PDB file of C-alpha atoms in Angstrom:
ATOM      1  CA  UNK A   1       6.117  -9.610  11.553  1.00 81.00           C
ATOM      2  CA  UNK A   2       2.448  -8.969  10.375  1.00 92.00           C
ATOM      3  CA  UNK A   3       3.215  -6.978   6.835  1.00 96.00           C
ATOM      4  CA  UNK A   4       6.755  -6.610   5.595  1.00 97.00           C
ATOM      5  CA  UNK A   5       7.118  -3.891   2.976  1.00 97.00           C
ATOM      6  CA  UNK A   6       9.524  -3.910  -0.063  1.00 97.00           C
ATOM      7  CA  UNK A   7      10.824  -2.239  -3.430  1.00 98.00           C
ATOM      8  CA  UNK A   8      11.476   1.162  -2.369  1.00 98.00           C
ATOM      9  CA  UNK A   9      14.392   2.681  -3.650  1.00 98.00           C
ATOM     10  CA  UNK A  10      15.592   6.229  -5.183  1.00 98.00           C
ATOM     11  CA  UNK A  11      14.742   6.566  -8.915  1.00 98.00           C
ATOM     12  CA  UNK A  12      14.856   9.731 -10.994  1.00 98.00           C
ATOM     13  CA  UNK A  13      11.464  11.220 -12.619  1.00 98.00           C
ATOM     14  CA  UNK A  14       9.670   9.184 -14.931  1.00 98.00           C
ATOM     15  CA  UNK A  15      10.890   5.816 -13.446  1.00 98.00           C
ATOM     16  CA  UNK A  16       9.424   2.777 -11.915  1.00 98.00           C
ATOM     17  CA  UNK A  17       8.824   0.948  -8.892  1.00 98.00           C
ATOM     18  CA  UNK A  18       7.065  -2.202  -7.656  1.00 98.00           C
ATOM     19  CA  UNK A  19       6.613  -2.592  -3.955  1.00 98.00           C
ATOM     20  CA  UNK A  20       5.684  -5.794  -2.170  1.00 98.00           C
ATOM     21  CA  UNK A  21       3.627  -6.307   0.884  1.00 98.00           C
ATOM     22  CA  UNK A  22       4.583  -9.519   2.554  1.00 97.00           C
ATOM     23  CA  UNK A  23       1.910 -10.271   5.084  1.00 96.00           C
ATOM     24  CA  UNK A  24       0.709 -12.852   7.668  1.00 95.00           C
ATOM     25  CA  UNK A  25      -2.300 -14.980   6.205  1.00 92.00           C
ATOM     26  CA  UNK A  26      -4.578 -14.468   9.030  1.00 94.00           C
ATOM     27  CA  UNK A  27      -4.356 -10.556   7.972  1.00 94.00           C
ATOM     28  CA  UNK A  28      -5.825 -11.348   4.536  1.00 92.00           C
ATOM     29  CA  UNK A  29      -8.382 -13.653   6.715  1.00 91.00           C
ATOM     30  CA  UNK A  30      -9.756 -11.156   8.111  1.00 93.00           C
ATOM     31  CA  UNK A  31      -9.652  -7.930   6.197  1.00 95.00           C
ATOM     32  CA  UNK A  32     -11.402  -7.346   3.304  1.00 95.00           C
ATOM     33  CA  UNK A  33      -9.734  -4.359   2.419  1.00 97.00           C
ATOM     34  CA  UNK A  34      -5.974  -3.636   2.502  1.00 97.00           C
ATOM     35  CA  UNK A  35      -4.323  -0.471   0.815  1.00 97.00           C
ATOM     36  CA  UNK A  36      -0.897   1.658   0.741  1.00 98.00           C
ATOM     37  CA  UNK A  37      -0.524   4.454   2.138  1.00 98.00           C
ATOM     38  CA  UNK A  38       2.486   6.915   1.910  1.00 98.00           C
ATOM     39  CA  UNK A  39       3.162   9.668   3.871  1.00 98.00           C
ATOM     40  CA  UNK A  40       6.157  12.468   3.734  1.00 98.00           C
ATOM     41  CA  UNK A  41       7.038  14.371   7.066  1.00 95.00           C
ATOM     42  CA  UNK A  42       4.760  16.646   9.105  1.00 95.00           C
ATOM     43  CA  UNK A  43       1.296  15.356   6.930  1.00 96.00           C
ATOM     44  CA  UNK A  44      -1.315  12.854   7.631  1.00 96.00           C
ATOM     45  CA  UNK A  45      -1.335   9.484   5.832  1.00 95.00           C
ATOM     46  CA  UNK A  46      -2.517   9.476   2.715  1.00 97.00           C
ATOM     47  CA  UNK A  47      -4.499   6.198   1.144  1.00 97.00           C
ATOM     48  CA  UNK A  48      -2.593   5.918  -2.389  1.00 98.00           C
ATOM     49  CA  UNK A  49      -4.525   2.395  -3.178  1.00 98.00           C
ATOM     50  CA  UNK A  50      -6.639  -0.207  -1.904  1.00 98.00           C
ATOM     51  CA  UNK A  51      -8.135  -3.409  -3.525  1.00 98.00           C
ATOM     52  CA  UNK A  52     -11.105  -5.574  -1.802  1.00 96.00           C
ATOM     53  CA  UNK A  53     -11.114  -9.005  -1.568  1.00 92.00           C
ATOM     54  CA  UNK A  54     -13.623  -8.745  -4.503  1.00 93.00           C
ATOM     55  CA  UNK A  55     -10.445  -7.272  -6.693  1.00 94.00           C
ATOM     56  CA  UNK A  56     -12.328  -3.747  -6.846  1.00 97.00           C
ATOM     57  CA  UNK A  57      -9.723  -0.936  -6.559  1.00 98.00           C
ATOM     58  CA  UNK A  58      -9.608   2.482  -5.465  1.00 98.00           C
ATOM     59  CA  UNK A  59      -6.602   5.513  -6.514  1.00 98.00           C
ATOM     60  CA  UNK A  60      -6.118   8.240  -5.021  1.00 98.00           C
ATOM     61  CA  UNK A  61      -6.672  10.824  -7.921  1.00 98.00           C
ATOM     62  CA  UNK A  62      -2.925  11.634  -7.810  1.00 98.00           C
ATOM     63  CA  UNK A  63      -1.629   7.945  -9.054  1.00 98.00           C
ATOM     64  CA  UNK A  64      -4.310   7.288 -11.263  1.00 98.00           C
ATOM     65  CA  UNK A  65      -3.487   5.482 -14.476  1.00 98.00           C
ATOM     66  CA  UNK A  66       0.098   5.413 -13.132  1.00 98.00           C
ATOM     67  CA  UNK A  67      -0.405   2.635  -9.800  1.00 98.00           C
ATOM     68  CA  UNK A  68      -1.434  -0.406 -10.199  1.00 98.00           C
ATOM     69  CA  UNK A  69      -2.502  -2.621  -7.085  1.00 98.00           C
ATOM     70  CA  UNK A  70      -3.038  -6.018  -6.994  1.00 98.00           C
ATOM     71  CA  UNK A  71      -3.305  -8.805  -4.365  1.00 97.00           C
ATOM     72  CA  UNK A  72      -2.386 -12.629  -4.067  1.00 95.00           C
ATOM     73  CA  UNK A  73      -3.844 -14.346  -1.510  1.00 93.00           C
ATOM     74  CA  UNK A  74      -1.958 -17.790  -2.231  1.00 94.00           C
ATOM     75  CA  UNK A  75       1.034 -16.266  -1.743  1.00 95.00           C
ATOM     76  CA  UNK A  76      -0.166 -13.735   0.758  1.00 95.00           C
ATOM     77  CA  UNK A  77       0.876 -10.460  -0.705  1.00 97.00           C
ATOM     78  CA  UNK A  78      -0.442  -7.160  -1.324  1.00 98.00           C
ATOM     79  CA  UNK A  79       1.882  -5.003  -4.632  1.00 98.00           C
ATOM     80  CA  UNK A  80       1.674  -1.951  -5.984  1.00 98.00           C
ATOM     81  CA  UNK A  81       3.667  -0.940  -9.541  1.00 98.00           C
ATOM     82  CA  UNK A  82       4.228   2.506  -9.845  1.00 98.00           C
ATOM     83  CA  UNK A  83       5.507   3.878 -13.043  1.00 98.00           C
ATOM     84  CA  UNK A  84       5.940   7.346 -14.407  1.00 98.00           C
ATOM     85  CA  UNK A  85       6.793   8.302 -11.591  1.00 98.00           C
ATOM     86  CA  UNK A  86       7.308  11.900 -10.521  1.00 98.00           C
ATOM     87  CA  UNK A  87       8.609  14.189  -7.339  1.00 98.00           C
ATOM     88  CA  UNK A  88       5.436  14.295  -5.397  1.00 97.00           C
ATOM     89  CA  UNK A  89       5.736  10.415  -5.118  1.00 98.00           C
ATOM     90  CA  UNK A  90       8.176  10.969  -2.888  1.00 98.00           C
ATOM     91  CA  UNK A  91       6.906   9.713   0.505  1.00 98.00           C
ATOM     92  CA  UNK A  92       7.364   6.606   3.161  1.00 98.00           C
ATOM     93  CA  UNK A  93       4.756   3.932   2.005  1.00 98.00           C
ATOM     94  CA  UNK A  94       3.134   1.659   4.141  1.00 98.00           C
ATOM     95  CA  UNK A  95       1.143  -1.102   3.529  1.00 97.00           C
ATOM     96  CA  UNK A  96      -1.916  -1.620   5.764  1.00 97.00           C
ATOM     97  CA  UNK A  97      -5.507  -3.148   6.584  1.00 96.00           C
ATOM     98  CA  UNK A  98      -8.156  -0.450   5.635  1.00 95.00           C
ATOM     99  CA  UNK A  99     -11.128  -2.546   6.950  1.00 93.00           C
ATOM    100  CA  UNK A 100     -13.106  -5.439   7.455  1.00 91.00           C
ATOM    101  CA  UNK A 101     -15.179  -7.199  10.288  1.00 89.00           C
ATOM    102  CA  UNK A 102     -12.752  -7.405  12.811  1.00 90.00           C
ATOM    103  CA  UNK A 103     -12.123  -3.712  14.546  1.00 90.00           C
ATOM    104  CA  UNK A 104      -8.196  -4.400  13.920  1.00 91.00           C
ATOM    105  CA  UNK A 105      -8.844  -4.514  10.279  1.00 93.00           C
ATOM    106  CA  UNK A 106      -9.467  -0.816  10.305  1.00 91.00           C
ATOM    107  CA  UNK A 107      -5.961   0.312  10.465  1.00 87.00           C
ATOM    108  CA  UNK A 108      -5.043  -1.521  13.011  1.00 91.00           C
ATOM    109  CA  UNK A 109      -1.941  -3.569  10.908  1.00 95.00           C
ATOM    110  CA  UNK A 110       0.137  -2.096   9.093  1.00 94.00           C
ATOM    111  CA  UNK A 111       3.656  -2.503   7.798  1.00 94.00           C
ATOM    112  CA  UNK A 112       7.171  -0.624   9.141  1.00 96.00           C
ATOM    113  CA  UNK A 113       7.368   1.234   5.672  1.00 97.00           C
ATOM    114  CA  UNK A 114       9.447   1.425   2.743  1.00 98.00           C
ATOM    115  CA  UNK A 115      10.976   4.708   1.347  1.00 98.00           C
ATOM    116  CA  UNK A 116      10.637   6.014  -2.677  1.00 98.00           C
ATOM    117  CA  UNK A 117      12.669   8.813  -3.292  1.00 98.00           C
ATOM    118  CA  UNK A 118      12.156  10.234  -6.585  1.00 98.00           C
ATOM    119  CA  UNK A 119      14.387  12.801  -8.338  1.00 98.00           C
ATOM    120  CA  UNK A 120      14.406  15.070 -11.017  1.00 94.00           C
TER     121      UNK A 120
END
């Protein structure tokens, strides 16, 4: 498979998380952008994080000073640590391509999700 998520799990308020992107190295190739997303039933996708190939980052105003996202490309894997965490990070996240020069890059990959359940 392309990009493999894992790390979710069900942790109460306040807890931690680190999720793991496994992905195929012709992915990191050719995108210069990749990201998580998470989304919860009946909304849109929402971009939680992305890092260039540059290591400049973008949050979602939500997770800031909470997520941290980081890439390796030797080992060809996108993470995201997520601590503090609270009930509104409950949601399916999915790593994926965000862009780059090849039309796939723009969401065309992405991963089969992993679920974060948080409770209070």
């Amino acid at each position: 498979e392309e990009l493999v998520e894992s790390g979710g799990g069900s942790v109460e308020v306040g807890g931690s998380l680190n999720l793991t992107c496994a992905a195929a190295e012709y992915i990191f190739r050719r995108c210069d952008t990749m990201g998580w997303y998470r989304q919860v039933p009946g909304k849109e996708h929402e971009l939680v994080s992305s890092i260039r190939n540059d290591g400049t980052s973008t949050y979602a105003d939500s997770v800031k000073g909470r997520f941290t996202i980081s890439q390796d490309n030797a080992a060809n894997t996108l993470s995201l640590q997520m601590n503090n965490l609270n009930t509104g990070d409950t949601a399916m996240y999915y790593c994926a391509a965000v862009t780059g020069a090849w039309e796939v890059c723009r969401n065309g990959y992405w991963g089969q999700g992993t679920q974060v359940t948080v409770s209070s």
